[in-house]
Amino acid sequence: MPSNKSVSDAPIVQFTNCRILRNHQLQREDLWVREGKILNPEKLFFDEKGSADIQLDCKDSIIAPGFIDVQINGGFGVDFSLATDDFKSGIDLVSQKILSHGVTSFCPTLVTSPPSVYHQVLPQISIRNGGAHGAGILGAHLEGPFISKEKKGAHPEHCLRTFEEGAFQDLLATYGSLDCVRIVTLAPEMKRSSEVIQELTKQGICVSLGHSVANLSQAEEAVQHGATFITHLFNAMLPFHHRDPGIVGLLTSDKIPAGRRVFYGMISDGIHTNPAALRIAHRAHPKGLVLVTDAIAGMGLAPGRHTLGQQVVEIDGLNTYIAGTKTLSGSVATMDTCVRHFQEATGCSVETALEAASLHPAQLLGIEHKKGTLDYDSDADFLMLNDGLYVQATYIAGEEVWRQDAL
């Protein structure tokens, strides 16, 4: 047998007996991995005359790209909006634990906080690849404080801010630095928001519209200036009205610049959005739907009192409220639960449900050439799932980082 060492000495792993999600379809073929990347087997056979060093039988599992969570506030007792001395160990714990939910990369999310919190926390968030230590960090999602008082949801009112003269400088002073920031959620009806959206977009930061009372034309203007995302659609925004559908109207707007797609986050936990609303959004704009958990520190813990930034929240079953109120404050849903609920609620295909948690968030962040697909040369971050979409194993860069039966 000719050696396959002509290109690289790294071992080649062949995953057999599986159905791979590729080109929007589950295809019965093998997955080939080397040095953390997905290989094209034809090139391997014909150009390198190579073969597999290791074969793994997947026992008819589905192989799908790893999930990407672009809105997660914490979990397992860790709150990303609390400035603590051991913040790094907290983020490490969450990134380790969410491997079992199929999440291979995420954007740690901070809710509205005083500037001192951003100044302390953001320097401690570093963009990094995933591995056995946990899911990769794609950059921070800053949700607030430039949001609407009327739609603040669980965000503390005393920390909310508006854009003053020199709006972008104002934002920089509040956050301290944008080095590790990937997404900023703001309310587009705020004065001077257009210049802020343009400046953030210029710096490669994704602008999301949320916690807002914007009408449709304000939302469309924000998109024309570069906004590409909607934070948890239907939650913390004006309800859909037929004469002015508000931000929700972006899903079917004809004022979106050519070649641009608006994405929208959905918390598919059976609580934040009625299944009928989930179906309406999905049918109106299926290619823009991005599943997010919006999970808080209480995810993975017993019911009771936990924090979300400056607020105390109470977990009652799957409901999370600001203590003493009926205001929803984040969720305790896991990403794999959201995928299953989404598929069940909409009756969509398995492929569609999986792509809403992998391909779409990757497209939103402009990293679909590396993550969110199983295309050749992309990162070998993937999951093995059974037909019920329960995660059986999680792989990052081709290495197994979590397995169900290892528990």
mmCIF file of C-alpha atoms in Angstrom:
data_model
loop_
_atom_site.group_PDB
_atom_site.id
_atom_site.type_symbol
_atom_site.label_atom_id
_atom_site.label_comp_id
_atom_site.label_asym_id
_atom_site.label_seq_id
_atom_site.Cartn_x
_atom_site.Cartn_y
_atom_site.Cartn_z
ATOM 1 C CA MET A 1 0.000 0.000 0.000
ATOM 2 C CA PRO A 2 1.540 3.367 -0.922
ATOM 3 C CA SER A 3 2.271 5.534 2.089
ATOM 4 C CA ASN A 4 0.038 8.510 2.791
ATOM 5 C CA LYS A 5 2.923 10.456 4.283
ATOM 6 C CA SER A 6 3.636 12.528 1.161
ATOM 7 C CA VAL A 7 1.699 15.549 2.416
ATOM 8 C CA SER A 8 1.573 15.187 6.181
ATOM 9 C CA ASP A 9 2.603 12.765 8.885
ATOM 10 C CA ALA A 10 -0.594 13.363 10.810
ATOM 11 C CA PRO A 11 -2.921 10.375 11.136
ATOM 12 C CA ILE A 12 -6.019 10.240 8.939
ATOM 13 C CA VAL A 13 -9.254 9.237 10.659
ATOM 14 C CA GLN A 14 -12.149 7.811 8.673
ATOM 15 C CA PHE A 15 -15.598 7.915 10.283
ATOM 16 C CA THR A 16 -17.713 5.195 8.675
ATOM 17 C CA ASN A 17 -21.326 4.021 8.812
ATOM 18 C CA CYS A 18 -22.798 7.505 9.313
ATOM 19 C CA ARG A 19 -25.073 10.092 7.696
ATOM 20 C CA ILE A 20 -23.302 13.396 7.205
ATOM 21 C CA LEU A 21 -25.060 16.753 6.999
ATOM 22 C CA ARG A 22 -23.556 18.277 3.870
ATOM 23 C CA ASN A 23 -25.107 20.621 1.286
ATOM 24 C CA HIS A 24 -28.300 20.829 3.366
ATOM 25 C CA GLN A 25 -28.860 17.063 3.224
ATOM 26 C CA LEU A 26 -28.001 14.008 5.258
ATOM 27 C CA GLN A 27 -25.781 11.958 2.968
ATOM 28 C CA ARG A 28 -24.612 8.432 3.524
ATOM 29 C CA GLU A 29 -20.870 8.795 3.150
ATOM 30 C CA ASP A 30 -17.739 8.658 5.265
ATOM 31 C CA LEU A 31 -16.118 11.614 6.993
ATOM 32 C CA TRP A 32 -12.344 11.958 6.671
ATOM 33 C CA VAL A 33 -10.342 14.073 9.111
ATOM 34 C CA ARG A 34 -6.681 15.052 9.379
ATOM 35 C CA GLU A 35 -4.990 17.734 11.488
ATOM 36 C CA GLY A 36 -8.277 19.151 12.695
ATOM 37 C CA LYS A 37 -9.686 19.674 9.192
ATOM 38 C CA ILE A 38 -12.170 17.811 7.032
ATOM 39 C CA LEU A 39 -10.463 16.077 4.110
ATOM 40 C CA ASN A 40 -11.586 15.570 0.552
ATOM 41 C CA PRO A 41 -11.216 11.772 0.143
ATOM 42 C CA GLU A 42 -10.860 12.050 -3.656
ATOM 43 C CA LYS A 43 -7.777 14.235 -3.301
ATOM 44 C CA LEU A 44 -6.472 11.850 -0.694
ATOM 45 C CA PHE A 45 -6.880 8.774 -2.951
ATOM 46 C CA PHE A 46 -5.855 10.251 -6.274
ATOM 47 C CA ASP A 47 -3.277 12.914 -5.369
ATOM 48 C CA GLU A 48 -1.711 11.396 -2.283
ATOM 49 C CA LYS A 49 -2.547 7.716 -2.850
ATOM 50 C CA GLY A 50 -3.380 7.813 0.840
ATOM 51 C CA SER A 51 -5.645 5.795 3.112
ATOM 52 C CA ALA A 52 -7.026 5.936 6.635
ATOM 53 C CA ASP A 53 -4.825 5.243 9.632
ATOM 54 C CA ILE A 54 -7.815 4.843 11.947
ATOM 55 C CA GLN A 55 -11.380 3.800 11.141
ATOM 56 C CA LEU A 56 -14.249 4.549 13.516
ATOM 57 C CA ASP A 57 -17.657 2.910 13.151
ATOM 58 C CA CYS A 58 -20.331 5.528 13.926
ATOM 59 C CA LYS A 59 -23.087 2.917 14.223
ATOM 60 C CA ASP A 60 -25.446 4.790 11.887
ATOM 61 C CA SER A 61 -25.221 8.106 13.793
ATOM 62 C CA ILE A 62 -25.965 11.473 12.245
ATOM 63 C CA ILE A 63 -22.824 13.611 11.938
ATOM 64 C CA ALA A 64 -23.589 17.339 12.007
ATOM 65 C CA PRO A 65 -21.503 20.500 12.431
ATOM 66 C CA GLY A 66 -20.977 21.587 16.045
ATOM 67 C CA PHE A 67 -23.517 24.033 17.440
ATOM 68 C CA ILE A 68 -22.622 27.722 17.770
ATOM 69 C CA ASP A 69 -24.365 29.727 20.530
ATOM 70 C CA VAL A 70 -24.135 33.485 19.891
ATOM 71 C CA GLN A 71 -26.122 34.458 22.989
ATOM 72 C CA ILE A 72 -25.322 32.781 26.288
ATOM 73 C CA ASN A 73 -25.108 34.752 29.535
ATOM 74 C CA GLY A 74 -23.571 31.983 31.615
ATOM 75 C CA GLY A 75 -24.500 28.661 33.159
ATOM 76 C CA PHE A 76 -23.644 26.222 35.966
ATOM 77 C CA GLY A 77 -23.525 29.029 38.522
ATOM 78 C CA VAL A 78 -21.315 31.283 36.369
ATOM 79 C CA ASP A 79 -22.621 34.716 35.324
ATOM 80 C CA PHE A 80 -20.598 36.421 32.562
ATOM 81 C CA SER A 81 -21.957 39.827 33.654
ATOM 82 C CA LEU A 82 -20.386 39.621 37.116
ATOM 83 C CA ALA A 83 -16.858 40.924 37.511
ATOM 84 C CA THR A 84 -15.095 38.351 39.685
ATOM 85 C CA ASP A 85 -11.445 37.614 40.343
ATOM 86 C CA ASP A 86 -11.806 34.107 38.958
ATOM 87 C CA PHE A 87 -13.791 35.132 35.873
ATOM 88 C CA LYS A 88 -11.450 33.067 33.682
ATOM 89 C CA SER A 89 -12.126 29.866 35.597
ATOM 90 C CA GLY A 90 -15.858 30.579 35.307
ATOM 91 C CA ILE A 91 -15.734 30.946 31.543
ATOM 92 C CA ASP A 92 -13.592 27.802 31.375
ATOM 93 C CA LEU A 93 -16.192 25.868 33.369
ATOM 94 C CA VAL A 94 -19.053 26.928 31.077
ATOM 95 C CA SER A 95 -17.057 26.182 27.916
ATOM 96 C CA GLN A 96 -16.282 22.702 29.267
ATOM 97 C CA LYS A 97 -19.841 21.901 30.351
ATOM 98 C CA ILE A 98 -21.605 23.012 27.156
ATOM 99 C CA LEU A 99 -19.687 20.408 25.154
ATOM 100 C CA SER A 100 -22.322 17.926 26.332
ATOM 101 C CA HIS A 101 -25.007 20.135 24.717
ATOM 102 C CA GLY A 102 -23.195 19.944 21.372
ATOM 103 C CA VAL A 103 -21.883 23.528 21.531
ATOM 104 C CA THR A 104 -18.401 23.745 20.009
ATOM 105 C CA SER A 105 -18.127 27.590 19.862
ATOM 106 C CA PHE A 106 -19.935 30.427 21.578
ATOM 107 C CA CYS A 107 -20.136 34.167 22.238
ATOM 108 C CA PRO A 108 -20.151 34.854 25.995
ATOM 109 C CA THR A 109 -22.871 37.481 26.453
ATOM 110 C CA LEU A 110 -22.958 40.384 28.892
ATOM 111 C CA VAL A 111 -26.263 42.024 29.749
ATOM 112 C CA THR A 112 -26.519 45.749 30.536
ATOM 113 C CA SER A 113 -23.920 46.531 33.207
ATOM 114 C CA PRO A 114 -22.094 49.541 34.676
ATOM 115 C CA PRO A 115 -18.960 50.575 32.703
ATOM 116 C CA SER A 116 -16.755 49.227 35.515
ATOM 117 C CA VAL A 117 -18.020 45.703 34.786
ATOM 118 C CA TYR A 118 -17.182 45.917 31.064
ATOM 119 C CA HIS A 119 -13.758 47.356 31.915
ATOM 120 C CA GLN A 120 -13.043 44.457 34.260
ATOM 121 C CA VAL A 121 -14.600 41.580 32.332
ATOM 122 C CA LEU A 122 -13.848 42.253 28.665
ATOM 123 C CA PRO A 123 -10.026 42.134 29.023
ATOM 124 C CA GLN A 124 -10.503 38.657 30.537
ATOM 125 C CA ILE A 125 -12.334 37.285 27.493
ATOM 126 C CA SER A 126 -9.965 36.020 24.854
ATOM 127 C CA ILE A 127 -10.918 34.645 21.477
ATOM 128 C CA ARG A 128 -9.642 31.081 21.351
ATOM 129 C CA ASN A 129 -10.073 27.753 19.614
ATOM 130 C CA GLY A 130 -11.996 24.973 21.265
ATOM 131 C CA GLY A 131 -10.511 21.668 22.352
ATOM 132 C CA ALA A 132 -10.581 19.169 25.191
ATOM 133 C CA HIS A 133 -10.584 22.193 27.550
ATOM 134 C CA GLY A 134 -13.959 23.324 26.175
ATOM 135 C CA ALA A 135 -15.860 25.080 23.385
ATOM 136 C CA GLY A 136 -14.115 27.803 21.384
ATOM 137 C CA ILE A 137 -14.757 31.477 22.180
ATOM 138 C CA LEU A 138 -15.676 33.566 19.136
ATOM 139 C CA GLY A 139 -15.823 36.915 20.943
ATOM 140 C CA ALA A 140 -18.177 38.679 23.331
ATOM 141 C CA HIS A 141 -21.809 39.636 22.672
ATOM 142 C CA LEU A 142 -22.617 42.923 24.446
ATOM 143 C CA GLU A 143 -26.382 43.164 24.899
ATOM 144 C CA GLY A 144 -26.941 46.752 26.041
ATOM 145 C CA PRO A 145 -26.647 49.216 27.723
ATOM 146 C CA PHE A 146 -27.730 51.260 24.666
ATOM 147 C CA ILE A 147 -31.268 49.889 24.664
ATOM 148 C CA SER A 148 -34.835 51.089 25.246
ATOM 149 C CA LYS A 149 -36.168 51.698 28.739
ATOM 150 C CA GLU A 150 -39.627 50.502 27.634
ATOM 151 C CA LYS A 151 -38.287 47.161 26.468
ATOM 152 C CA LYS A 152 -35.481 46.645 28.948
ATOM 153 C CA GLY A 153 -36.724 43.169 29.947
ATOM 154 C CA ALA A 154 -34.365 41.845 32.609
ATOM 155 C CA HIS A 155 -31.814 44.657 32.093
ATOM 156 C CA PRO A 156 -31.318 47.029 35.068
ATOM 157 C CA GLU A 157 -32.790 50.431 34.244
ATOM 158 C CA HIS A 158 -30.233 52.445 36.230
ATOM 159 C CA CYS A 159 -27.454 51.165 33.928
ATOM 160 C CA LEU A 160 -29.143 52.011 30.600
ATOM 161 C CA ARG A 161 -27.461 54.661 28.455
ATOM 162 C CA THR A 162 -28.191 56.817 25.419
ATOM 163 C CA PHE A 163 -25.797 58.041 22.738
ATOM 164 C CA GLU A 164 -24.611 61.582 23.439
ATOM 165 C CA GLU A 165 -22.524 63.837 21.174
ATOM 166 C CA GLY A 166 -19.642 61.779 19.819
ATOM 167 C CA ALA A 167 -21.804 58.688 20.087
ATOM 168 C CA PHE A 168 -19.156 56.146 19.084
ATOM 169 C CA GLN A 169 -16.633 57.581 21.554
ATOM 170 C CA ASP A 170 -19.360 57.295 24.158
ATOM 171 C CA LEU A 171 -19.735 53.601 23.370
ATOM 172 C CA LEU A 172 -15.958 53.076 23.503
ATOM 173 C CA ALA A 173 -15.755 54.802 26.873
ATOM 174 C CA THR A 174 -18.553 52.586 28.206
ATOM 175 C CA TYR A 175 -17.060 49.281 27.038
ATOM 176 C CA GLY A 176 -13.408 50.236 27.447
ATOM 177 C CA SER A 177 -12.307 48.190 24.451
ATOM 178 C CA LEU A 178 -13.782 46.407 21.455
ATOM 179 C CA ASP A 179 -10.851 44.018 21.000
ATOM 180 C CA CYS A 180 -12.742 40.823 21.781
ATOM 181 C CA VAL A 181 -16.244 42.046 20.875
ATOM 182 C CA ARG A 182 -18.151 40.190 18.151
ATOM 183 C CA ILE A 183 -21.771 41.356 18.531
ATOM 184 C CA VAL A 184 -23.391 44.482 19.993
ATOM 185 C CA THR A 185 -27.158 44.604 20.617
ATOM 186 C CA LEU A 186 -28.618 48.114 20.571
ATOM 187 C CA ALA A 187 -31.953 49.872 20.024
ATOM 188 C CA PRO A 188 -31.926 51.489 16.555
ATOM 189 C CA GLU A 189 -34.514 54.170 17.389
ATOM 190 C CA MET A 190 -31.960 55.895 19.630
ATOM 191 C CA LYS A 191 -30.630 59.216 18.397
ATOM 192 C CA ARG A 192 -27.239 58.893 16.680
ATOM 193 C CA SER A 193 -27.493 55.106 16.483
ATOM 194 C CA SER A 194 -26.886 55.189 12.712
ATOM 195 C CA GLU A 195 -23.332 56.501 13.044
ATOM 196 C CA VAL A 196 -22.618 53.919 15.769
ATOM 197 C CA ILE A 197 -23.957 51.081 13.590
ATOM 198 C CA GLN A 198 -21.793 52.215 10.665
ATOM 199 C CA GLU A 199 -18.674 52.484 12.819
ATOM 200 C CA LEU A 200 -19.159 49.096 14.507
ATOM 201 C CA THR A 201 -19.834 47.449 11.139
ATOM 202 C CA LYS A 202 -16.667 49.038 9.732
ATOM 203 C CA GLN A 203 -14.747 47.362 12.553
ATOM 204 C CA GLY A 204 -16.182 43.967 11.645
ATOM 205 C CA ILE A 205 -18.544 43.838 14.628
ATOM 206 C CA CYS A 206 -22.016 42.428 14.044
ATOM 207 C CA VAL A 207 -24.775 44.856 15.062
ATOM 208 C CA SER A 208 -27.978 43.337 16.394
ATOM 209 C CA LEU A 209 -31.283 45.125 16.936
ATOM 210 C CA GLY A 210 -33.078 44.374 20.172
ATOM 211 C CA HIS A 211 -34.644 45.587 23.432
ATOM 212 C CA SER A 212 -36.245 48.209 21.267
ATOM 213 C CA VAL A 213 -39.462 50.048 20.391
ATOM 214 C CA ALA A 214 -38.271 50.742 16.827
ATOM 215 C CA ASN A 215 -40.821 50.919 14.033
ATOM 216 C CA LEU A 216 -40.175 49.143 10.748
ATOM 217 C CA SER A 217 -38.626 52.097 8.931
ATOM 218 C CA GLN A 218 -36.169 52.698 11.815
ATOM 219 C CA ALA A 219 -35.254 49.015 11.720
ATOM 220 C CA GLU A 220 -34.819 49.098 7.927
ATOM 221 C CA GLU A 221 -32.607 52.160 8.185
ATOM 222 C CA ALA A 222 -30.431 50.342 10.735
ATOM 223 C CA VAL A 223 -30.049 47.416 8.320
ATOM 224 C CA GLN A 224 -29.145 49.803 5.508
ATOM 225 C CA HIS A 225 -26.387 51.138 7.767
ATOM 226 C CA GLY A 226 -25.044 47.626 8.392
ATOM 227 C CA ALA A 227 -27.078 45.864 11.123
ATOM 228 C CA THR A 228 -27.485 42.146 10.306
ATOM 229 C CA PHE A 229 -29.079 40.490 13.329
ATOM 230 C CA ILE A 230 -32.165 40.693 15.555
ATOM 231 C CA THR A 231 -31.769 39.757 19.232
ATOM 232 C CA HIS A 232 -34.310 37.124 20.388
ATOM 233 C CA LEU A 233 -37.101 37.909 17.917
ATOM 234 C CA PHE A 234 -40.508 38.754 19.475
ATOM 235 C CA ASN A 235 -38.966 39.186 22.944
ATOM 236 C CA ALA A 236 -38.288 42.734 24.199
ATOM 237 C CA MET A 237 -39.654 44.485 21.101
ATOM 238 C CA LEU A 238 -42.970 45.904 19.948
ATOM 239 C CA PRO A 239 -45.454 43.143 19.150
ATOM 240 C CA PHE A 240 -46.237 42.601 15.467
ATOM 241 C CA HIS A 241 -48.867 45.078 14.251
ATOM 242 C CA HIS A 242 -50.274 44.852 10.727
ATOM 243 C CA ARG A 243 -49.897 48.593 10.025
ATOM 244 C CA ASP A 244 -46.382 48.823 11.395
ATOM 245 C CA PRO A 245 -44.846 45.412 12.040
ATOM 246 C CA GLY A 246 -41.805 46.915 13.830
ATOM 247 C CA ILE A 247 -38.524 45.001 13.935
ATOM 248 C CA VAL A 248 -40.421 41.755 13.234
ATOM 249 C CA GLY A 249 -41.242 43.195 9.796
ATOM 250 C CA LEU A 250 -37.577 42.894 8.772
ATOM 251 C CA LEU A 251 -38.233 39.182 8.117
ATOM 252 C CA THR A 252 -40.221 40.049 4.994
ATOM 253 C CA SER A 253 -39.021 43.595 4.282
ATOM 254 C CA ASP A 254 -38.306 44.577 0.668
ATOM 255 C CA LYS A 255 -35.919 47.321 1.810
ATOM 256 C CA ILE A 256 -33.019 44.996 2.687
ATOM 257 C CA PRO A 257 -29.952 45.867 0.550
ATOM 258 C CA ALA A 258 -29.318 43.417 -2.299
ATOM 259 C CA GLY A 259 -27.131 40.481 -1.353
ATOM 260 C CA ARG A 260 -27.652 41.064 2.362
ATOM 261 C CA ARG A 261 -29.430 38.676 4.702
ATOM 262 C CA VAL A 262 -30.953 39.633 8.031
ATOM 263 C CA PHE A 263 -30.592 36.920 10.671
ATOM 264 C CA TYR A 264 -32.674 36.665 13.823
ATOM 265 C CA GLY A 265 -32.155 34.834 17.087
ATOM 266 C CA MET A 266 -34.871 32.650 18.569
ATOM 267 C CA ILE A 267 -35.038 31.165 22.054
ATOM 268 C CA SER A 268 -36.735 27.898 21.163
ATOM 269 C CA ASP A 269 -37.378 26.691 24.714
ATOM 270 C CA GLY A 270 -41.176 26.411 24.600
ATOM 271 C CA ILE A 271 -41.465 29.393 26.985
ATOM 272 C CA HIS A 272 -40.077 32.535 25.355
ATOM 273 C CA THR A 273 -41.936 32.017 22.089
ATOM 274 C CA ASN A 274 -45.191 30.206 21.447
ATOM 275 C CA PRO A 275 -44.690 27.363 18.924
ATOM 276 C CA ALA A 276 -47.084 29.170 16.539
ATOM 277 C CA ALA A 277 -44.860 32.283 16.598
ATOM 278 C CA LEU A 278 -41.825 30.086 16.005
ATOM 279 C CA ARG A 279 -43.598 28.588 12.972
ATOM 280 C CA ILE A 280 -44.589 32.017 11.624
ATOM 281 C CA ALA A 281 -41.008 33.285 11.799
ATOM 282 C CA HIS A 282 -39.555 30.117 10.340
ATOM 283 C CA ARG A 283 -41.982 30.034 7.410
ATOM 284 C CA ALA A 284 -41.505 33.737 6.714
ATOM 285 C CA HIS A 285 -37.691 33.660 6.673
ATOM 286 C CA PRO A 286 -36.220 30.167 7.186
ATOM 287 C CA LYS A 287 -32.670 31.032 6.080
ATOM 288 C CA GLY A 288 -32.281 33.727 8.725
ATOM 289 C CA LEU A 289 -33.242 31.740 11.813
ATOM 290 C CA VAL A 290 -30.474 31.334 14.405
ATOM 291 C CA LEU A 291 -31.175 29.289 17.522
ATOM 292 C CA VAL A 292 -29.787 30.850 20.724
ATOM 293 C CA THR A 293 -30.130 29.647 24.304
ATOM 294 C CA ASP A 294 -29.945 33.042 26.075
ATOM 295 C CA ALA A 295 -28.963 30.788 28.976
ATOM 296 C CA ILE A 296 -28.235 32.311 32.386
ATOM 297 C CA ALA A 297 -26.126 31.217 35.369
ATOM 298 C CA GLY A 298 -28.936 28.937 36.536
ATOM 299 C CA MET A 299 -28.700 26.671 33.479
ATOM 300 C CA GLY A 300 -27.679 23.239 34.695
ATOM 301 C CA LEU A 301 -28.553 24.046 38.318
ATOM 302 C CA ALA A 302 -31.541 23.307 40.539
ATOM 303 C CA PRO A 303 -34.497 25.735 40.697
ATOM 304 C CA GLY A 304 -34.060 28.654 43.100
ATOM 305 C CA ARG A 305 -32.436 32.096 43.126
ATOM 306 C CA HIS A 306 -29.540 32.971 40.817
ATOM 307 C CA THR A 307 -28.101 36.124 39.249
ATOM 308 C CA LEU A 308 -28.214 37.761 35.843
ATOM 309 C CA GLY A 309 -25.758 40.638 36.019
ATOM 310 C CA GLN A 310 -27.145 43.208 38.454
ATOM 311 C CA GLN A 311 -30.470 41.372 38.971
ATOM 312 C CA VAL A 312 -31.629 38.448 41.087
ATOM 313 C CA VAL A 313 -33.631 35.873 39.109
ATOM 314 C CA GLU A 314 -35.771 32.976 40.205
ATOM 315 C CA ILE A 315 -35.931 29.671 38.373
ATOM 316 C CA ASP A 316 -39.241 27.882 38.546
ATOM 317 C CA GLY A 317 -39.155 24.732 36.416
ATOM 318 C CA LEU A 318 -38.078 25.959 32.965
ATOM 319 C CA ASN A 319 -39.261 29.525 33.674
ATOM 320 C CA THR A 320 -36.797 32.200 34.787
ATOM 321 C CA TYR A 321 -38.135 35.476 36.145
ATOM 322 C CA ILE A 322 -36.668 38.582 37.745
ATOM 323 C CA ALA A 323 -37.246 37.797 41.423
ATOM 324 C CA GLY A 324 -40.683 38.897 42.574
ATOM 325 C CA THR A 325 -41.992 39.621 39.044
ATOM 326 C CA LYS A 326 -43.239 37.767 35.979
ATOM 327 C CA THR A 327 -40.603 39.347 33.703
ATOM 328 C CA LEU A 328 -38.745 36.604 31.814
ATOM 329 C CA SER A 329 -34.993 36.841 32.240
ATOM 330 C CA GLY A 330 -33.006 34.570 29.989
ATOM 331 C CA SER A 331 -33.498 30.830 29.885
ATOM 332 C CA VAL A 332 -32.146 27.632 31.367
ATOM 333 C CA ALA A 333 -32.523 25.745 28.102
ATOM 334 C CA THR A 334 -29.574 23.917 26.567
ATOM 335 C CA MET A 335 -28.785 24.213 22.864
ATOM 336 C CA ASP A 336 -29.600 20.577 22.047
ATOM 337 C CA THR A 337 -32.996 20.996 23.753
ATOM 338 C CA CYS A 338 -33.662 24.109 21.643
ATOM 339 C CA VAL A 339 -32.826 22.191 18.442
ATOM 340 C CA ARG A 340 -35.203 19.362 19.357
ATOM 341 C CA HIS A 341 -37.988 21.741 20.375
ATOM 342 C CA PHE A 342 -37.563 23.746 17.167
ATOM 343 C CA GLN A 343 -37.836 20.637 15.022
ATOM 344 C CA GLU A 344 -40.872 19.411 16.908
ATOM 345 C CA ALA A 345 -42.649 22.790 16.952
ATOM 346 C CA THR A 346 -42.120 23.603 13.261
ATOM 347 C CA GLY A 347 -42.156 20.100 11.785
ATOM 348 C CA CYS A 348 -39.063 21.124 9.809
ATOM 349 C CA SER A 349 -36.537 18.590 8.554
ATOM 350 C CA VAL A 350 -33.715 17.324 10.750
ATOM 351 C CA GLU A 351 -31.286 19.118 8.415
ATOM 352 C CA THR A 352 -33.062 22.455 8.852
ATOM 353 C CA ALA A 353 -33.108 22.144 12.647
ATOM 354 C CA LEU A 354 -29.394 21.326 12.796
ATOM 355 C CA GLU A 355 -28.423 24.164 10.430
ATOM 356 C CA ALA A 356 -30.302 26.725 12.546
ATOM 357 C CA ALA A 357 -27.788 25.999 15.328
ATOM 358 C CA SER A 358 -24.674 25.642 13.164
ATOM 359 C CA LEU A 359 -24.655 26.978 9.587
ATOM 360 C CA HIS A 360 -26.795 30.066 10.235
ATOM 361 C CA PRO A 361 -24.850 31.414 13.237
ATOM 362 C CA ALA A 362 -21.625 30.795 11.286
ATOM 363 C CA GLN A 363 -23.022 32.761 8.322
ATOM 364 C CA LEU A 364 -24.131 35.553 10.663
ATOM 365 C CA LEU A 365 -20.549 35.880 11.960
ATOM 366 C CA GLY A 366 -19.010 35.432 8.503
ATOM 367 C CA ILE A 367 -17.085 32.287 9.494
ATOM 368 C CA GLU A 368 -18.988 29.742 7.368
ATOM 369 C CA HIS A 369 -15.818 28.871 5.429
ATOM 370 C CA LYS A 370 -14.416 27.441 8.697
ATOM 371 C CA LYS A 371 -17.322 26.560 10.976
ATOM 372 C CA GLY A 372 -20.951 25.520 10.738
ATOM 373 C CA THR A 373 -20.498 23.122 7.812
ATOM 374 C CA LEU A 374 -18.740 19.843 7.095
ATOM 375 C CA ASP A 375 -17.327 21.079 3.779
ATOM 376 C CA TYR A 376 -13.810 20.013 2.804
ATOM 377 C CA ASP A 377 -11.047 22.043 4.524
ATOM 378 C CA SER A 378 -13.407 23.377 7.209
ATOM 379 C CA ASP A 379 -12.679 22.858 10.922
ATOM 380 C CA ALA A 380 -13.557 19.350 12.069
ATOM 381 C CA ASP A 381 -15.940 20.534 14.810
ATOM 382 C CA PHE A 382 -18.829 18.096 14.693
ATOM 383 C CA LEU A 383 -21.356 16.059 16.635
ATOM 384 C CA MET A 384 -22.619 12.530 16.542
ATOM 385 C CA LEU A 385 -26.359 12.442 17.207
ATOM 386 C CA ASN A 386 -29.009 9.754 17.255
ATOM 387 C CA ASP A 387 -32.242 10.012 15.274
ATOM 388 C CA GLY A 388 -33.927 11.795 18.190
ATOM 389 C CA LEU A 389 -31.223 14.520 17.888
ATOM 390 C CA TYR A 390 -29.680 13.658 21.244
ATOM 391 C CA VAL A 391 -25.944 14.336 21.254
ATOM 392 C CA GLN A 392 -23.879 11.175 21.619
ATOM 393 C CA ALA A 393 -20.406 12.654 21.133
ATOM 394 C CA THR A 394 -18.794 16.040 20.497
ATOM 395 C CA TYR A 395 -15.618 16.544 18.457
ATOM 396 C CA ILE A 396 -13.476 19.654 18.123
ATOM 397 C CA ALA A 397 -10.679 19.793 15.542
ATOM 398 C CA GLY A 398 -11.282 16.092 14.937
ATOM 399 C CA GLU A 399 -10.666 15.112 18.575
ATOM 400 C CA GLU A 400 -13.373 13.628 20.778
ATOM 401 C CA VAL A 401 -13.986 16.099 23.618
ATOM 402 C CA TRP A 402 -17.162 14.619 25.119
ATOM 403 C CA ARG A 403 -19.027 11.324 24.866
ATOM 404 C CA GLN A 404 -22.364 10.246 26.337
ATOM 405 C CA ASP A 405 -21.309 6.764 27.434
ATOM 406 C CA ALA A 406 -18.154 8.135 29.075
ATOM 407 C CA LEU A 407 -20.323 9.553 31.873
#
